[in-house]
Tab-separated table of C-alpha atoms in Angstrom:
chain	number	residue	atom	x	y	z
A	2	MET	CA	-29.779	16.468	15.188
A	3	LEU	CA	-26.483	18.289	15.783
A	4	LEU	CA	-25.522	20.028	12.529
A	5	ILE	CA	-21.777	20.335	12.892
A	6	HIS	CA	-21.258	22.475	9.784
A	7	GLU	CA	-23.486	25.167	11.341
A	8	LEU	CA	-21.718	25.290	14.728
A	9	ILE	CA	-19.200	28.024	13.858
A	10	ALA	CA	-20.942	30.561	11.652
A	11	ASN	CA	-18.143	33.142	11.622
A	12	PRO	CA	-15.491	32.266	8.966
A	13	LYS	CA	-12.761	33.949	11.045
A	14	ALA	CA	-13.744	31.854	14.053
A	15	ARG	CA	-13.490	28.741	11.895
A	16	GLU	CA	-9.975	29.753	10.916
A	17	ILE	CA	-8.979	30.287	14.543
A	18	TYR	CA	-10.434	26.928	15.570
A	19	PHE	CA	-8.532	25.191	12.783
A	20	THR	CA	-5.303	27.000	13.642
A	21	VAL	CA	-5.562	25.870	17.262
A	22	ARG	CA	-6.293	22.317	16.101
A	23	LYS	CA	-3.368	22.389	13.692
A	24	HIS	CA	-0.900	23.459	16.377
A	25	GLY	CA	-2.296	21.259	19.134
A	26	THR	CA	-1.464	23.785	21.871
A	27	VAL	CA	-1.021	27.453	21.031
A	28	SER	CA	-0.766	30.810	22.774
A	29	LYS	CA	-2.875	33.874	22.128
A	30	GLN	CA	0.171	35.751	20.879
A	31	SER	CA	0.915	33.042	18.313
A	32	LEU	CA	-2.705	33.175	17.146
A	33	LEU	CA	-2.436	36.961	16.894
A	34	ASP	CA	0.759	36.746	14.837
A	35	GLU	CA	-0.556	34.048	12.513
A	36	SER	CA	-4.123	35.316	11.995
A	37	GLY	CA	-3.426	39.006	11.360
A	38	LEU	CA	-6.519	39.885	13.430
A	39	THR	CA	-6.674	42.789	15.841
A	40	ILE	CA	-6.335	41.941	19.520
A	41	SER	CA	-9.974	42.903	20.180
A	42	THR	CA	-11.313	40.725	17.348
A	43	LEU	CA	-9.184	37.740	18.379
A	44	THR	CA	-10.218	38.120	22.017
A	45	ARG	CA	-13.883	38.200	21.028
A	46	ILE	CA	-13.484	35.054	18.884
A	47	LEU	CA	-11.589	33.188	21.598
A	48	ASP	CA	-14.215	34.121	24.179
A	49	GLU	CA	-16.931	32.870	21.833
A	50	LEU	CA	-15.186	29.544	21.204
A	51	LEU	CA	-14.473	29.129	24.912
A	52	SER	CA	-18.097	29.829	25.830
A	53	MET	CA	-19.201	27.209	23.295
A	54	GLU	CA	-16.667	24.803	24.889
A	55	LEU	CA	-15.053	24.184	21.505
A	56	LEU	CA	-11.782	25.491	22.989
A	57	VAL	CA	-10.325	25.040	26.461
A	58	GLU	CA	-7.582	26.869	28.362
A	59	VAL	CA	-4.791	24.462	29.317
A	60	GLY	CA	-2.396	26.520	31.428
A	61	PHE	CA	0.316	29.024	30.686
A	62	GLY	CA	3.324	29.184	28.394
A	63	GLU	CA	6.790	30.470	29.150
A	64	SER	CA	7.094	34.162	29.913
A	65	THR	CA	9.093	36.354	27.535
A	66	GLY	CA	9.307	39.221	30.000
A	67	GLY	CA	5.683	39.945	30.802
A	68	ARG	CA	2.744	37.880	31.973
A	69	ARG	CA	2.840	34.209	31.056
A	70	PRO	CA	0.610	33.638	27.985
A	71	THR	CA	-2.555	31.575	28.226
A	72	LEU	CA	-2.453	28.389	26.155
A	73	TYR	CA	-5.411	27.039	24.192
A	74	GLU	CA	-6.397	23.648	22.802
A	75	THR	CA	-9.465	22.327	21.047
A	76	ASN	CA	-11.764	20.441	23.405
A	77	PRO	CA	-11.530	16.682	22.729
A	78	ALA	CA	-14.726	16.020	24.699
A	79	TYR	CA	-16.867	18.659	22.974
A	80	ALA	CA	-18.597	15.893	21.027
A	81	TYR	CA	-17.839	12.443	19.634
A	82	LEU	CA	-17.448	10.887	16.223
A	83	LEU	CA	-18.388	7.602	14.596
A	84	GLY	CA	-16.448	6.364	11.568
A	85	LEU	CA	-17.219	3.411	9.316
A	86	GLU	CA	-14.973	1.783	6.743
A	87	ILE	CA	-16.559	-0.427	4.082
A	88	SER	CA	-14.011	-2.381	2.048
A	89	ARG	CA	-14.151	-5.601	0.046
A	90	THR	CA	-12.657	-7.604	2.917
A	91	HIS	CA	-14.112	-6.034	6.048
A	92	ALA	CA	-16.180	-3.271	7.615
A	93	LYS	CA	-14.836	-1.402	10.640
A	94	LEU	CA	-16.667	0.925	13.020
A	95	VAL	CA	-14.773	3.231	15.398
A	96	LEU	CA	-15.811	5.700	18.089
A	97	MET	CA	-13.450	8.651	18.588
A	98	ASP	CA	-13.281	11.958	20.394
A	99	PHE	CA	-12.572	15.322	18.746
A	100	HIS	CA	-8.816	14.634	18.885
A	101	LEU	CA	-9.339	11.365	16.998
A	102	GLN	CA	-8.463	9.286	20.051
A	103	LEU	CA	-9.945	5.792	19.830
A	104	LEU	CA	-12.708	4.995	22.335
A	105	GLY	CA	-14.224	1.885	20.749
A	106	GLU	CA	-13.891	-0.383	17.732
A	107	TYR	CA	-15.710	-3.266	16.037
A	108	THR	CA	-14.917	-5.179	12.826
A	109	TRP	CA	-17.070	-7.341	10.567
A	110	ASN	CA	-15.842	-9.732	7.862
A	111	MET	CA	-17.350	-8.860	4.482
A	112	ASP	CA	-18.576	-12.401	3.896
A	113	THR	CA	-21.596	-13.640	1.973
A	114	ALA	CA	-23.889	-12.930	4.937
A	115	LEU	CA	-22.998	-9.253	5.383
A	116	THR	CA	-25.643	-7.634	3.212
A	117	PRO	CA	-26.222	-3.878	3.535
A	118	GLU	CA	-29.284	-4.467	5.700
A	119	HIS	CA	-27.392	-6.826	8.008
A	120	LEU	CA	-24.470	-4.392	8.361
A	121	MET	CA	-26.726	-1.421	9.124
A	122	GLU	CA	-28.706	-3.363	11.745
A	123	SER	CA	-25.532	-4.594	13.413
A	124	LEU	CA	-23.901	-1.159	13.184
A	125	HIS	CA	-26.811	0.416	15.035
A	126	SER	CA	-26.471	-2.127	17.817
A	127	GLN	CA	-22.680	-1.906	18.019
A	128	ALA	CA	-22.688	1.899	18.017
A	129	LEU	CA	-25.084	2.008	20.961
A	130	GLN	CA	-22.977	-0.559	22.834
A	131	MET	CA	-19.778	1.452	22.225
A	132	LEU	CA	-21.414	4.658	23.420
A	133	ALA	CA	-22.811	2.965	26.530
A	134	ALA	CA	-19.400	1.458	27.353
A	135	ALA	CA	-17.851	4.938	27.129
A	136	SER	CA	-20.756	6.557	29.072
A	137	ILE	CA	-21.607	8.781	26.102
A	138	ASP	CA	-25.169	9.653	25.127
A	139	LEU	CA	-26.109	9.384	21.451
A	140	SER	CA	-27.019	13.095	21.495
A	141	ARG	CA	-23.283	13.874	21.970
A	142	VAL	CA	-22.377	12.295	18.613
A	143	ALA	CA	-21.602	14.922	15.982
A	144	GLY	CA	-22.062	12.516	13.113
A	145	LEU	CA	-21.129	9.290	11.364
A	146	GLY	CA	-18.625	9.368	8.523
A	147	ILE	CA	-18.392	6.523	6.004
A	148	GLY	CA	-15.371	5.730	3.859
A	149	ALA	CA	-16.457	3.157	1.292
A	150	VAL	CA	-15.204	1.405	-1.792
A	151	GLY	CA	-16.602	3.167	-4.865
A	152	PRO	CA	-18.111	4.006	-7.128
A	153	LEU	CA	-20.530	6.109	-5.125
A	154	ASP	CA	-22.508	9.317	-5.153
A	155	ARG	CA	-21.140	11.135	-2.113
A	156	ARG	CA	-23.593	14.042	-2.281
A	157	ALA	CA	-26.655	11.810	-2.407
A	158	GLY	CA	-25.052	9.348	0.019
A	159	VAL	CA	-25.462	6.342	-2.268
A	160	ILE	CA	-23.103	3.401	-2.772
A	161	LEU	CA	-23.622	2.692	-6.473
A	162	ASN	CA	-22.299	-0.643	-7.735
A	163	PRO	CA	-18.996	-1.757	-6.145
A	164	ALA	CA	-17.345	-4.799	-7.711
A	165	ARG	CA	-16.298	-8.005	-5.975
A	166	PHE	CA	-18.437	-7.799	-2.830
A	167	ALA	CA	-19.156	-11.239	-1.381
A	168	ALA	CA	-22.709	-10.512	-0.207
A	169	PRO	CA	-25.607	-9.604	-2.501
A	170	GLY	CA	-27.417	-6.277	-2.393
A	171	TRP	CA	-24.467	-3.863	-2.534
A	172	SER	CA	-25.848	-1.875	-5.439
A	173	GLN	CA	-27.729	1.424	-5.190
A	174	VAL	CA	-27.519	1.424	-1.388
A	175	HIS	CA	-28.916	4.687	0.036
A	176	ILE	CA	-26.727	4.301	3.095
A	177	LYS	CA	-26.725	7.938	4.240
A	178	GLU	CA	-30.505	8.196	4.352
A	179	GLN	CA	-30.995	4.809	5.992
A	180	LEU	CA	-28.381	5.295	8.711
A	181	GLU	CA	-29.590	8.826	9.490
A	182	GLN	CA	-33.025	7.341	10.092
A	183	ARG	CA	-31.619	4.614	12.357
A	184	LEU	CA	-29.139	6.709	14.359
A	185	ALA	CA	-30.644	10.228	14.170
A	186	VAL	CA	-27.199	11.755	13.557
A	187	PRO	CA	-25.815	13.381	10.389
A	188	VAL	CA	-24.136	10.896	8.036
A	189	TYR	CA	-21.442	11.770	5.487
A	190	LEU	CA	-20.180	9.515	2.697
A	191	ASP	CA	-16.980	9.580	0.665
A	192	ASN	CA	-14.611	7.066	-0.863
A	193	GLY	CA	-12.127	5.385	1.433
A	194	ALA	CA	-9.021	6.994	-0.063
A	195	ASN	CA	-10.408	10.477	0.535
A	196	THR	CA	-11.369	9.734	4.127
A	197	ALA	CA	-7.963	8.157	4.781
A	198	LEU	CA	-6.229	11.300	3.511
A	199	LEU	CA	-8.475	13.500	5.669
A	200	GLY	CA	-7.614	11.313	8.647
A	201	GLU	CA	-3.886	11.663	8.021
A	202	TYR	CA	-4.307	15.433	7.663
A	203	TRP	CA	-6.265	15.894	10.889
A	204	ALA	CA	-4.211	13.369	12.875
A	205	SER	CA	-1.082	15.454	12.389
A	206	SER	CA	-0.753	18.176	15.036
A	207	ASN	CA	1.286	20.455	12.785
A	208	ARG	CA	0.996	19.488	9.134
A	209	MET	CA	2.200	22.359	6.978
A	210	GLN	CA	2.381	20.665	3.588
A	211	HIS	CA	0.025	22.237	1.065
A	212	HIS	CA	-0.148	19.514	-1.582
A	213	LEU	CA	-0.640	15.905	-0.450
A	214	LEU	CA	-1.006	12.674	-2.413
A	215	TYR	CA	-2.350	9.531	-0.731
A	216	LEU	CA	-2.025	6.039	-2.196
A	217	HIS	CA	-3.629	2.944	-0.698
A	218	ALA	CA	-2.253	-0.402	-1.891
A	219	GLY	CA	-4.289	-3.439	-0.940
A	220	ILE	CA	-6.847	-5.512	-2.824
A	221	GLY	CA	-6.562	-2.728	-5.388
A	222	LEU	CA	-5.014	0.720	-5.710
A	223	ARG	CA	-6.839	3.839	-4.553
A	224	SER	CA	-5.679	7.440	-4.456
A	225	ALA	CA	-6.666	10.861	-3.154
A	226	ILE	CA	-5.265	14.387	-3.552
A	227	MET	CA	-5.422	17.374	-1.200
A	228	ASN	CA	-4.422	20.967	-1.876
A	229	ASP	CA	-4.352	23.590	0.892
A	230	GLY	CA	-6.459	21.394	3.157
A	231	ARG	CA	-9.127	20.662	0.546
A	232	LEU	CA	-9.725	17.376	-1.195
A	233	LEU	CA	-9.726	17.584	-4.981
A	234	TYR	CA	-12.686	15.952	-6.731
A	235	GLY	CA	-13.251	15.072	-10.356
A	236	MET	CA	-16.510	14.930	-12.277
A	237	ILE	CA	-17.193	11.423	-10.945
A	238	ASP	CA	-15.947	9.256	-8.088
A	239	THR	CA	-12.642	7.918	-9.387
A	240	GLU	CA	-10.651	6.716	-6.365
A	241	GLY	CA	-9.882	3.368	-8.042
A	242	ALA	CA	-9.099	4.817	-11.469
A	243	VAL	CA	-5.437	5.227	-10.531
A	244	GLY	CA	-5.134	1.450	-10.672
A	245	GLN	CA	-6.074	1.576	-14.360
A	246	MET	CA	-3.069	3.750	-15.256
A	247	ILE	CA	-1.321	1.839	-18.067
A	248	ILE	CA	2.316	1.014	-17.317
A	249	GLU	CA	2.785	-1.801	-19.883
A	250	GLY	CA	1.475	-1.087	-23.383
A	251	SER	CA	0.936	-4.762	-24.212
A	252	GLY	CA	0.753	-5.973	-20.652
A	253	LEU	CA	-1.321	-8.267	-18.483
A	254	PRO	CA	-5.051	-8.548	-19.163
A	255	PRO	CA	-7.330	-6.766	-16.692
A	256	HIS	CA	-8.741	-8.716	-13.754
A	257	ILE	CA	-11.829	-6.524	-13.400
A	258	PRO	CA	-14.575	-5.953	-16.003
A	259	GLY	CA	-13.831	-2.992	-18.229
A	260	GLY	CA	-10.265	-2.633	-16.970
A	261	ASN	CA	-7.222	-1.809	-19.094
A	262	ALA	CA	-4.637	-4.269	-20.313
A	263	GLY	CA	-1.275	-3.429	-18.747
A	264	ALA	CA	-2.948	-1.533	-15.913
A	265	TRP	CA	-0.946	-0.666	-12.783
A	266	GLU	CA	-3.324	-2.645	-10.561
A	267	SER	CA	-2.600	-5.818	-12.551
A	268	TYR	CA	1.006	-5.555	-11.347
A	269	VAL	CA	0.546	-4.065	-7.877
A	270	SER	CA	-2.165	-5.518	-5.636
A	271	ILE	CA	-2.734	-8.235	-3.079
A	272	HIS	CA	-4.856	-10.021	-5.682
A	273	THR	CA	-1.891	-10.133	-8.080
A	274	LEU	CA	0.568	-11.133	-5.357
A	275	GLU	CA	-1.618	-14.025	-4.216
A	276	ARG	CA	-2.081	-15.192	-7.802
A	277	GLN	CA	1.672	-15.190	-8.402
A	278	ALA	CA	2.379	-16.977	-5.110
A	279	ARG	CA	-0.157	-19.680	-5.912
A	280	GLU	CA	1.692	-20.339	-9.140
A	281	VAL	CA	4.945	-20.645	-7.161
A	282	TRP	CA	3.190	-23.117	-4.855
A	283	ARG	CA	2.031	-25.218	-7.828
A	284	LEU	CA	5.543	-25.277	-9.286
A	285	GLY	CA	6.905	-26.452	-5.945
A	286	SER	CA	9.718	-23.873	-5.942
A	287	SER	CA	9.048	-22.737	-2.363
A	288	GLY	CA	8.980	-25.342	0.367
A	289	LEU	CA	7.950	-22.720	2.898
A	290	LEU	CA	4.813	-21.756	0.955
A	291	ARG	CA	3.975	-25.463	0.652
A	292	SER	CA	4.236	-25.759	4.447
A	293	LEU	CA	1.984	-22.752	5.046
A	294	ALA	CA	-0.969	-23.923	2.942
A	295	GLU	CA	-2.258	-27.345	1.981
A	296	SER	CA	-3.219	-26.143	-1.484
A	297	ALA	CA	-2.393	-23.211	-3.727
A	298	GLU	CA	-5.918	-21.856	-3.383
A	299	GLN	CA	-5.538	-21.624	0.401
A	300	LEU	CA	-2.569	-19.259	0.189
A	301	GLU	CA	-3.455	-15.782	1.477
A	302	PHE	CA	-1.652	-12.485	1.978
A	303	ALA	CA	-0.931	-13.277	5.650
A	304	HIS	CA	1.003	-16.381	4.557
A	305	LEU	CA	3.066	-14.287	2.162
A	306	ILE	CA	3.958	-11.762	4.857
A	307	GLU	CA	5.066	-14.636	7.082
A	308	ALA	CA	7.191	-16.037	4.259
A	309	LEU	CA	8.631	-12.592	3.525
A	310	HIS	CA	9.704	-12.159	7.148
A	311	ALA	CA	11.326	-15.610	6.948
A	312	ARG	CA	13.215	-14.342	3.839
A	313	ASP	CA	11.880	-17.065	1.541
A	314	PRO	CA	13.741	-16.351	-1.749
A	315	GLU	CA	10.712	-16.797	-4.018
A	316	VAL	CA	8.480	-14.587	-1.926
A	317	VAL	CA	11.211	-11.937	-1.568
A	318	ARG	CA	11.484	-11.950	-5.366
A	319	LEU	CA	7.733	-11.481	-5.820
A	320	PHE	CA	7.608	-8.527	-3.433
A	321	HIS	CA	10.688	-6.969	-5.038
A	322	GLU	CA	9.285	-7.215	-8.577
A	323	MET	CA	5.975	-5.743	-7.433
A	324	ALA	CA	7.756	-2.907	-5.623
A	325	VAL	CA	9.523	-1.953	-8.850
A	326	TYR	CA	6.207	-1.642	-10.680
A	327	CYS	CA	4.771	0.255	-7.713
A	328	GLY	CA	7.687	2.704	-7.796
A	329	ILE	CA	7.268	3.295	-11.528
A	330	GLY	CA	3.599	4.122	-11.074
A	331	LEU	CA	4.371	6.394	-8.135
A	332	ALA	CA	6.957	8.237	-10.230
A	333	ASN	CA	4.331	8.801	-12.933
A	334	LEU	CA	1.954	10.336	-10.379
A	335	ILE	CA	4.677	12.484	-8.844
A	336	ASN	CA	5.837	13.757	-12.229
A	337	ILE	CA	2.274	14.789	-13.061
A	338	LEU	CA	0.996	16.082	-9.696
A	339	HIS	CA	4.187	17.337	-7.963
A	340	PRO	CA	2.999	16.712	-4.383
A	341	GLU	CA	5.016	17.924	-1.411
A	342	GLU	CA	4.294	14.715	0.483
A	343	VAL	CA	3.171	11.249	-0.561
A	344	ILE	CA	1.390	9.289	2.179
A	345	LEU	CA	1.381	5.537	1.606
A	346	GLY	CA	-1.208	3.317	3.273
A	347	GLY	CA	-2.840	-0.069	2.897
A	348	PRO	CA	-1.574	-3.585	3.664
A	349	LEU	CA	1.209	-3.706	1.064
A	350	PHE	CA	2.934	-0.619	2.458
A	351	LEU	CA	2.159	-1.201	6.131
A	352	ALA	CA	2.968	-4.913	6.434
A	353	ALA	CA	6.044	-5.133	4.213
A	354	ASP	CA	9.013	-2.886	5.009
A	355	ASP	CA	10.970	-4.189	2.004
A	356	PHE	CA	8.116	-3.288	-0.328
A	357	TYR	CA	7.824	0.261	1.053
A	358	GLN	CA	11.562	0.925	0.905
A	359	GLU	CA	12.047	-0.422	-2.619
A	360	ALA	CA	8.943	1.238	-4.060
A	361	THR	CA	9.912	4.662	-2.722
A	362	ARG	CA	13.523	4.227	-3.856
A	363	ILE	CA	12.405	3.443	-7.417
A	364	ALA	CA	9.940	6.342	-7.340
A	365	LEU	CA	12.673	8.783	-6.360
A	366	GLU	CA	14.985	7.469	-9.075
A	367	ARG	CA	12.317	8.054	-11.729
A	368	THR	CA	11.185	11.458	-10.494
A	369	TYR	CA	12.013	14.268	-12.918
A	370	TYR	CA	13.908	17.250	-11.466
A	371	ARG	CA	14.695	15.049	-8.472
A	372	GLU	CA	17.734	17.158	-7.595
A	373	GLN	CA	15.589	20.277	-7.209
A	374	TYR	CA	12.305	18.650	-6.197
A	375	ASN	CA	12.554	16.843	-2.870
A	376	VAL	CA	9.283	14.954	-2.441
A	377	ARG	CA	8.714	13.427	0.982
A	378	PHE	CA	7.364	9.900	1.554
A	379	THR	CA	5.620	8.886	4.778
A	380	ARG	CA	3.694	5.845	5.869
A	381	SER	CA	0.156	6.184	7.126
A	382	ARG	CA	0.148	7.330	10.756
A	383	LEU	CA	-3.271	5.786	11.325
A	384	GLY	CA	-2.346	2.370	9.948
A	385	GLU	CA	-5.157	-0.124	9.490
A	386	ARG	CA	-7.640	2.368	10.986
A	387	SER	CA	-6.844	5.077	8.437
A	388	VAL	CA	-10.136	4.834	6.511
A	389	ALA	CA	-12.402	4.526	9.568
A	390	ALA	CA	-10.520	7.201	11.532
A	391	GLY	CA	-10.557	9.350	8.415
A	392	ALA	CA	-14.310	8.908	8.242
A	393	CYS	CA	-14.449	10.445	11.729
A	394	ALA	CA	-12.192	13.241	10.483
A	395	MET	CA	-14.632	13.838	7.618
A	396	VAL	CA	-17.265	14.763	10.215
A	397	LEU	CA	-14.774	16.943	12.088
A	398	HIS	CA	-13.789	18.594	8.799
A	399	GLN	CA	-17.306	20.055	8.553
A	400	LEU	CA	-16.386	22.474	11.371
A	401	THR	CA	-13.857	24.361	9.260
A	402	ASN	CA	-14.659	23.428	5.660
């Protein structure tokens, strides 16, 4: 079993590998300037990484008067990565190289038949098919990362007791142990928001921001925080706790057991949006929604996106009102955490431009010291693959963590 966290034993070599990865393509002189190492030490480290095939030489840069400098990149074909997303609506498996380029993908619906046992059996089969299609031997896989809905015990590799899963059996699932036995590769588990943030971090060729906040808006709200390239963890897995931030003191009742009245998630989620749209359908105030579904219960998020693009007034209103609440919650997080960049992912941000624009506008309006503090908003670069691709990045992160 390839133990990726043991590949680069020298901490300085880990730093050089990460610096090359961060820049994409970099010269020896740039590495010398940035690392502060002596030329002999840097040369020895580069030779070591080249001999291990973790780095490759990719030509020469422009001359500044002397010999043209050799350029270095990390080797995308050194090994390969598997990433699995487990959400309430679907599970997604991806195969990627060391540059997080997609080589294969498969998606399951999280229906009543997709028990943990069924998913793990099918995953084993699909992973082998993906590898065969790409002419990659299983021994070249550095590991499988899993980004899952919590709560979970990431160290023990156990999915604890996630709410609202359609299939039975998703409680106390020792998924790390079971998949390591099936695949014979290292398996790493974390919540989906954390893996998505890792994916965004590693997917950027030159990300210099030190303090990042990630928010995923979909069935619920999930968040993750990174400082200087390291994810910040609390005492327990709390990725969904951000949705229980109270933004209305005497607000809507919770829609999950043990939730807070007036919680942010009760105002900003696909679940809430669908509930509100179904009420509009029953009242008959939107002919377009009536034409998209034969009954209120059949209305789904995809119908609402279609109606939004058609500029249906009722649906535009619903998205606008939700964006205001989303912006207020974002402002609360920004005023507390002071991130340099806020990365927004999940269906609500990715499928609805109006929602993204209005939510970020409101957030900026409510940010304290906004004249001096210029927070940056970006959408997820990885889109709908952010959690699964981030799960691959979680394996890659072991090289330098």
